[in-house]
Amino acid sequence: MPRVGRPGPRPAADEGDPPGWTLRAVAPAKLNLGLAVVGKRPDGYHDLLTIFQTIDLEDDLFFRETVGPGISLRVEAEEPIPGGADNLVLRAAELLAGARGVAQGAEILLRKRIPAGAGLGGGSSDAAAALLGLEALWGLAPDPEERRRLAIELGSDVPFFLVGGTARGEGRGEILTPLPGPPEMAWLLFVPDFRVSTADAFRSLPPTLTASRQELKMLEDAIIHGDSEAFARHVVNDLEPGVVRMEPRLARIRDVLRRRGARAVGLTGSGSAMFALFGSQGDLAPILDAGTGLSGGWARSCRPMDSRAAVVTRSHDDHRDPDCSPG
Ligand code: C5P
């Protein structure tokens, strides 16, 4: 796959499954196609109105049971990711084991491709995949209510990753309404070399909040009606002005993408990753070739993904029990 700047993560298809694992769960990244900050809450957080979209940039989690109890996690990643107790995968596993009274243990391998601190939701997606994967590994009867309760406890974006696809998120993002997939367009993801702190992004909001509620409504209507022109016109993120003030390099990236024909350029979450929408795949090719003015990060084309069907599958390298199928 052509890339700009330093190489991004290798696509999943380039890597085989590691040998000896029973189950594999896919954890996709997300974009916020629109994000309005609609109010400040007494708990210090902000209420949002957002449209989430899963994309085909994915972490993989591999699972196998252990004879004794205890859960261990190994992380394979290009950049350092904490694999200790504060990793959301371990927290998800411990929460699930505690809530469902699980006596078995598990080993988990997390193969990271989604960069951290980019607004792509990698940690939250990994946590959701851990809940789904371990439910299957331990043979627990699926309990969507309990799963959702645990997801909310793990983080605002985690409930979305239990469903994936396209969805409106309200509250802190945990109140979800599924939407149809977005209109057909060509998508580009740009991940800068620098990261943005979510807390700083929210601190950069003006006290009055700009709350682009109307824009979000129009974005949602455009999705429902499959109107690509309107869809591109209403991509908005209330965090973007403050984040761009903190990181002016984002303004340059946006300008380059616009000059290169992007119909819309959006910031996902609190950044630092940006996405751009183009009319056709042919428009992307020149941008993905080197020397277009995009530097200081990596770019790749991406595709919106629908729902999380078949997120948990038997690992291709597990030949111990051909009849085993995840519950
Ligand atoms: O979700 P996370 O814990 O990473 O958020 C970091 C900080 O960003 C929070 O402590 C809060 O200050 C701010 N935040 C917010 N409203 C949200 C999400 C995050 O104010 N919906």
mmCIF file of N, CA and C in Angstrom, residues 22-83:
data_model
loop_
_atom_site.group_PDB
_atom_site.id
_atom_site.type_symbol
_atom_site.label_atom_id
_atom_site.label_comp_id
_atom_site.label_asym_id
_atom_site.label_seq_id
_atom_site.Cartn_x
_atom_site.Cartn_y
_atom_site.Cartn_z
ATOM 1 N N THR A 22 -5.999 -19.690 20.230
ATOM 2 C CA THR A 22 -7.294 -20.305 19.969
ATOM 3 C C THR A 22 -8.233 -19.362 19.213
ATOM 4 N N LEU A 23 -8.332 -18.123 19.701
ATOM 5 C CA LEU A 23 -9.280 -17.176 19.121
ATOM 6 C C LEU A 23 -8.580 -15.884 18.748
ATOM 7 N N ARG A 24 -9.159 -15.213 17.776
ATOM 8 C CA ARG A 24 -8.652 -13.914 17.360
ATOM 9 C C ARG A 24 -9.831 -12.945 17.366
ATOM 10 N N ALA A 25 -9.631 -11.745 17.918
ATOM 11 C CA ALA A 25 -10.669 -10.714 17.870
ATOM 12 C C ALA A 25 -10.081 -9.491 17.187
ATOM 13 N N VAL A 26 -10.866 -8.910 16.308
ATOM 14 C CA VAL A 26 -10.420 -7.738 15.559
ATOM 15 C C VAL A 26 -10.914 -6.483 16.274
ATOM 16 N N ALA A 27 -10.020 -5.513 16.440
ATOM 17 C CA ALA A 27 -10.361 -4.263 17.134
ATOM 18 C C ALA A 27 -10.110 -3.097 16.173
ATOM 19 N N PRO A 28 -11.166 -2.619 15.500
ATOM 20 C CA PRO A 28 -10.966 -1.543 14.507
ATOM 21 C C PRO A 28 -10.814 -0.168 15.145
ATOM 22 N N ALA A 29 -10.167 0.725 14.438
ATOM 23 C CA ALA A 29 -10.107 2.132 14.846
ATOM 24 C C ALA A 29 -11.418 2.815 14.495
ATOM 25 N N LYS A 30 -11.642 3.988 15.071
ATOM 26 C CA LYS A 30 -12.832 4.778 14.706
ATOM 27 C C LYS A 30 -12.424 6.173 14.275
ATOM 28 N N LEU A 31 -13.348 6.765 13.526
ATOM 29 C CA LEU A 31 -13.268 8.205 13.272
ATOM 30 C C LEU A 31 -14.504 8.850 13.882
ATOM 31 N N ASN A 32 -14.373 10.099 14.315
ATOM 32 C CA ASN A 32 -15.562 10.900 14.612
ATOM 33 C C ASN A 32 -15.825 11.733 13.362
ATOM 34 N N LEU A 33 -16.855 11.360 12.602
ATOM 35 C CA LEU A 33 -17.162 12.090 11.364
ATOM 36 C C LEU A 33 -17.650 13.486 11.700
ATOM 37 N N GLY A 34 -18.293 13.610 12.848
ATOM 38 C CA GLY A 34 -18.700 14.910 13.367
ATOM 39 C C GLY A 34 -18.638 14.842 14.880
ATOM 40 N N LEU A 35 -18.325 15.957 15.521
ATOM 41 C CA LEU A 35 -18.291 15.967 16.985
ATOM 42 C C LEU A 35 -18.690 17.355 17.486
ATOM 43 N N ALA A 36 -19.821 17.412 18.187
ATOM 44 C CA ALA A 36 -20.264 18.666 18.805
ATOM 45 C C ALA A 36 -20.162 18.511 20.311
ATOM 46 N N VAL A 37 -19.600 19.515 20.966
ATOM 47 C CA VAL A 37 -19.537 19.505 22.435
ATOM 48 C C VAL A 37 -20.747 20.291 22.904
ATOM 49 N N VAL A 38 -21.699 19.611 23.537
ATOM 50 C CA VAL A 38 -22.993 20.260 23.785
ATOM 51 C C VAL A 38 -23.178 20.740 25.221
ATOM 52 N N GLY A 39 -22.299 20.375 26.130
ATOM 53 C CA GLY A 39 -22.481 20.878 27.498
ATOM 54 C C GLY A 39 -21.392 20.383 28.427
ATOM 55 N N LYS A 40 -21.240 21.092 29.545
ATOM 56 C CA LYS A 40 -20.261 20.675 30.547
ATOM 57 C C LYS A 40 -21.023 19.980 31.664
ATOM 58 N N ARG A 41 -20.495 18.873 32.138
ATOM 59 C CA ARG A 41 -21.190 18.084 33.152
ATOM 60 C C ARG A 41 -20.613 18.372 34.532
ATOM 61 N N PRO A 42 -21.378 18.092 35.559
ATOM 62 C CA PRO A 42 -20.865 18.326 36.918
ATOM 63 C C PRO A 42 -19.636 17.463 37.242
ATOM 64 N N ASP A 43 -19.485 16.308 36.552
ATOM 65 C CA ASP A 43 -18.335 15.431 36.849
ATOM 66 C C ASP A 43 -17.060 15.871 36.125
ATOM 67 N N GLY A 44 -17.098 17.043 35.468
ATOM 68 C CA GLY A 44 -15.883 17.554 34.821
ATOM 69 C C GLY A 44 -15.766 17.132 33.361
ATOM 70 N N TYR A 45 -16.579 16.166 32.962
ATOM 71 C CA TYR A 45 -16.576 15.749 31.555
ATOM 72 C C TYR A 45 -17.527 16.630 30.748
ATOM 73 N N HIS A 46 -17.517 16.435 29.439
ATOM 74 C CA HIS A 46 -18.431 17.174 28.560
ATOM 75 C C HIS A 46 -19.397 16.203 27.887
ATOM 76 N N ASP A 47 -20.620 16.653 27.698
ATOM 77 C CA ASP A 47 -21.566 15.879 26.900
ATOM 78 C C ASP A 47 -21.301 16.153 25.428
ATOM 79 N N LEU A 48 -21.385 15.100 24.651
ATOM 80 C CA LEU A 48 -21.073 15.195 23.220
ATOM 81 C C LEU A 48 -22.270 14.778 22.387
ATOM 82 N N LEU A 49 -22.233 15.223 21.148
ATOM 83 C CA LEU A 49 -23.088 14.643 20.110
ATOM 84 C C LEU A 49 -22.101 14.319 18.992
ATOM 85 N N THR A 50 -21.998 13.055 18.657
ATOM 86 C CA THR A 50 -20.952 12.676 17.704
ATOM 87 C C THR A 50 -21.461 11.601 16.759
ATOM 88 N N ILE A 51 -20.811 11.474 15.625
ATOM 89 C CA ILE A 51 -21.080 10.330 14.742
ATOM 90 C C ILE A 51 -19.788 9.538 14.614
ATOM 91 N N PHE A 52 -19.859 8.323 15.126
ATOM 92 C CA PHE A 52 -18.715 7.410 15.095
ATOM 93 C C PHE A 52 -18.734 6.583 13.818
ATOM 94 N N GLN A 53 -17.553 6.209 13.379
ATOM 95 C CA GLN A 53 -17.437 5.309 12.219
ATOM 96 C C GLN A 53 -16.223 4.405 12.410
ATOM 97 N N THR A 54 -16.421 3.086 12.372
ATOM 98 C CA THR A 54 -15.246 2.203 12.399
ATOM 99 C C THR A 54 -14.600 2.147 11.015
ATOM 100 N N ILE A 55 -13.283 1.993 11.007
ATOM 101 C CA ILE A 55 -12.536 1.930 9.739
ATOM 102 C C ILE A 55 -11.616 0.701 9.741
ATOM 103 N N ASP A 56 -11.033 0.425 8.586
ATOM 104 C CA ASP A 56 -10.251 -0.808 8.419
ATOM 105 C C ASP A 56 -8.786 -0.661 8.822
ATOM 106 N N LEU A 57 -8.545 0.064 9.884
ATOM 107 C CA LEU A 57 -7.227 0.056 10.546
ATOM 108 C C LEU A 57 -7.469 -0.670 11.857
ATOM 109 N N GLU A 58 -6.779 -1.785 12.064
ATOM 110 C CA GLU A 58 -7.202 -2.682 13.139
ATOM 111 C C GLU A 58 -6.058 -3.190 13.986
ATOM 112 N N ASP A 59 -6.318 -3.306 15.283
ATOM 113 C CA ASP A 59 -5.471 -4.119 16.163
ATOM 114 C C ASP A 59 -6.033 -5.539 16.138
ATOM 115 N N ASP A 60 -5.184 -6.499 16.470
ATOM 116 C CA ASP A 60 -5.656 -7.881 16.641
ATOM 117 C C ASP A 60 -5.388 -8.318 18.057
ATOM 118 N N LEU A 61 -6.324 -9.056 18.624
ATOM 119 C CA LEU A 61 -6.102 -9.682 19.927
ATOM 120 C C LEU A 61 -6.203 -11.191 19.741
ATOM 121 N N PHE A 62 -5.271 -11.931 20.329
ATOM 122 C CA PHE A 62 -5.298 -13.396 20.281
ATOM 123 C C PHE A 62 -5.452 -13.907 21.705
ATOM 124 N N PHE A 63 -6.216 -14.978 21.846
ATOM 125 C CA PHE A 63 -6.550 -15.493 23.179
ATOM 126 C C PHE A 63 -6.282 -16.993 23.259
ATOM 127 N N ARG A 64 -5.845 -17.448 24.430
ATOM 128 C CA ARG A 64 -5.880 -18.884 24.734
ATOM 129 C C ARG A 64 -6.082 -19.060 26.228
ATOM 130 N N GLU A 65 -6.715 -20.181 26.551
ATOM 131 C CA GLU A 65 -6.984 -20.451 27.969
ATOM 132 C C GLU A 65 -5.725 -20.944 28.645
ATOM 133 N N THR A 66 -5.631 -20.706 29.932
ATOM 134 C CA THR A 66 -4.549 -21.287 30.719
ATOM 135 C C THR A 66 -5.173 -22.270 31.697
ATOM 136 N N VAL A 67 -4.363 -23.204 32.161
ATOM 137 C CA VAL A 67 -4.884 -24.237 33.063
ATOM 138 C C VAL A 67 -5.294 -23.578 34.382
ATOM 139 N N GLY A 68 -4.410 -22.773 34.921
ATOM 140 C CA GLY A 68 -4.722 -22.124 36.201
ATOM 141 C C GLY A 68 -5.388 -20.775 35.981
ATOM 142 N N PRO A 69 -5.760 -20.109 37.077
ATOM 143 C CA PRO A 69 -6.361 -18.777 36.953
ATOM 144 C C PRO A 69 -5.302 -17.725 36.633
ATOM 145 N N GLY A 70 -5.711 -16.513 36.416
ATOM 146 C CA GLY A 70 -4.766 -15.414 36.148
ATOM 147 C C GLY A 70 -4.815 -15.026 34.678
ATOM 148 N N ILE A 71 -4.662 -13.725 34.434
ATOM 149 C CA ILE A 71 -4.748 -13.210 33.065
ATOM 150 C C ILE A 71 -3.444 -12.479 32.760
ATOM 151 N N SER A 72 -2.828 -12.820 31.640
ATOM 152 C CA SER A 72 -1.591 -12.121 31.278
ATOM 153 C C SER A 72 -1.736 -11.522 29.883
ATOM 154 N N LEU A 73 -1.010 -10.438 29.674
ATOM 155 C CA LEU A 73 -1.097 -9.711 28.404
ATOM 156 C C LEU A 73 0.299 -9.444 27.876
ATOM 157 N N ARG A 74 0.494 -9.754 26.589
ATOM 158 C CA ARG A 74 1.735 -9.367 25.905
ATOM 159 C C ARG A 74 1.343 -8.415 24.779
ATOM 160 N N VAL A 75 2.116 -7.326 24.638
ATOM 161 C CA VAL A 75 1.788 -6.336 23.613
ATOM 162 C C VAL A 75 2.905 -6.320 22.576
ATOM 163 N N GLU A 76 2.528 -6.445 21.302
ATOM 164 C CA GLU A 76 3.481 -6.257 20.192
ATOM 165 C C GLU A 76 3.128 -4.942 19.538
ATOM 166 N N ALA A 77 4.043 -3.962 19.608
ATOM 167 C CA ALA A 77 3.717 -2.646 19.058
ATOM 168 C C ALA A 77 4.988 -1.958 18.610
ATOM 169 N N GLU A 78 4.846 -1.077 17.611
ATOM 170 C CA GLU A 78 6.012 -0.329 17.140
ATOM 171 C C GLU A 78 6.395 0.758 18.117
ATOM 172 N N GLU A 79 5.398 1.377 18.755
ATOM 173 C CA GLU A 79 5.688 2.390 19.759
ATOM 174 C C GLU A 79 5.321 1.811 21.122
ATOM 175 N N PRO A 80 5.988 2.255 22.200
ATOM 176 C CA PRO A 80 5.728 1.637 23.502
ATOM 177 C C PRO A 80 4.282 1.844 23.962
ATOM 178 N N ILE A 81 3.635 0.761 24.333
ATOM 179 C CA ILE A 81 2.257 0.789 24.842
ATOM 180 C C ILE A 81 2.306 0.072 26.183
ATOM 181 N N PRO A 82 1.786 0.646 27.241
ATOM 182 C CA PRO A 82 1.860 -0.059 28.518
ATOM 183 C C PRO A 82 1.077 -1.370 28.485
ATOM 184 N N GLY A 83 1.726 -2.450 28.904
ATOM 185 C CA GLY A 83 1.043 -3.753 28.952
ATOM 186 C C GLY A 83 0.667 -4.109 30.376
#
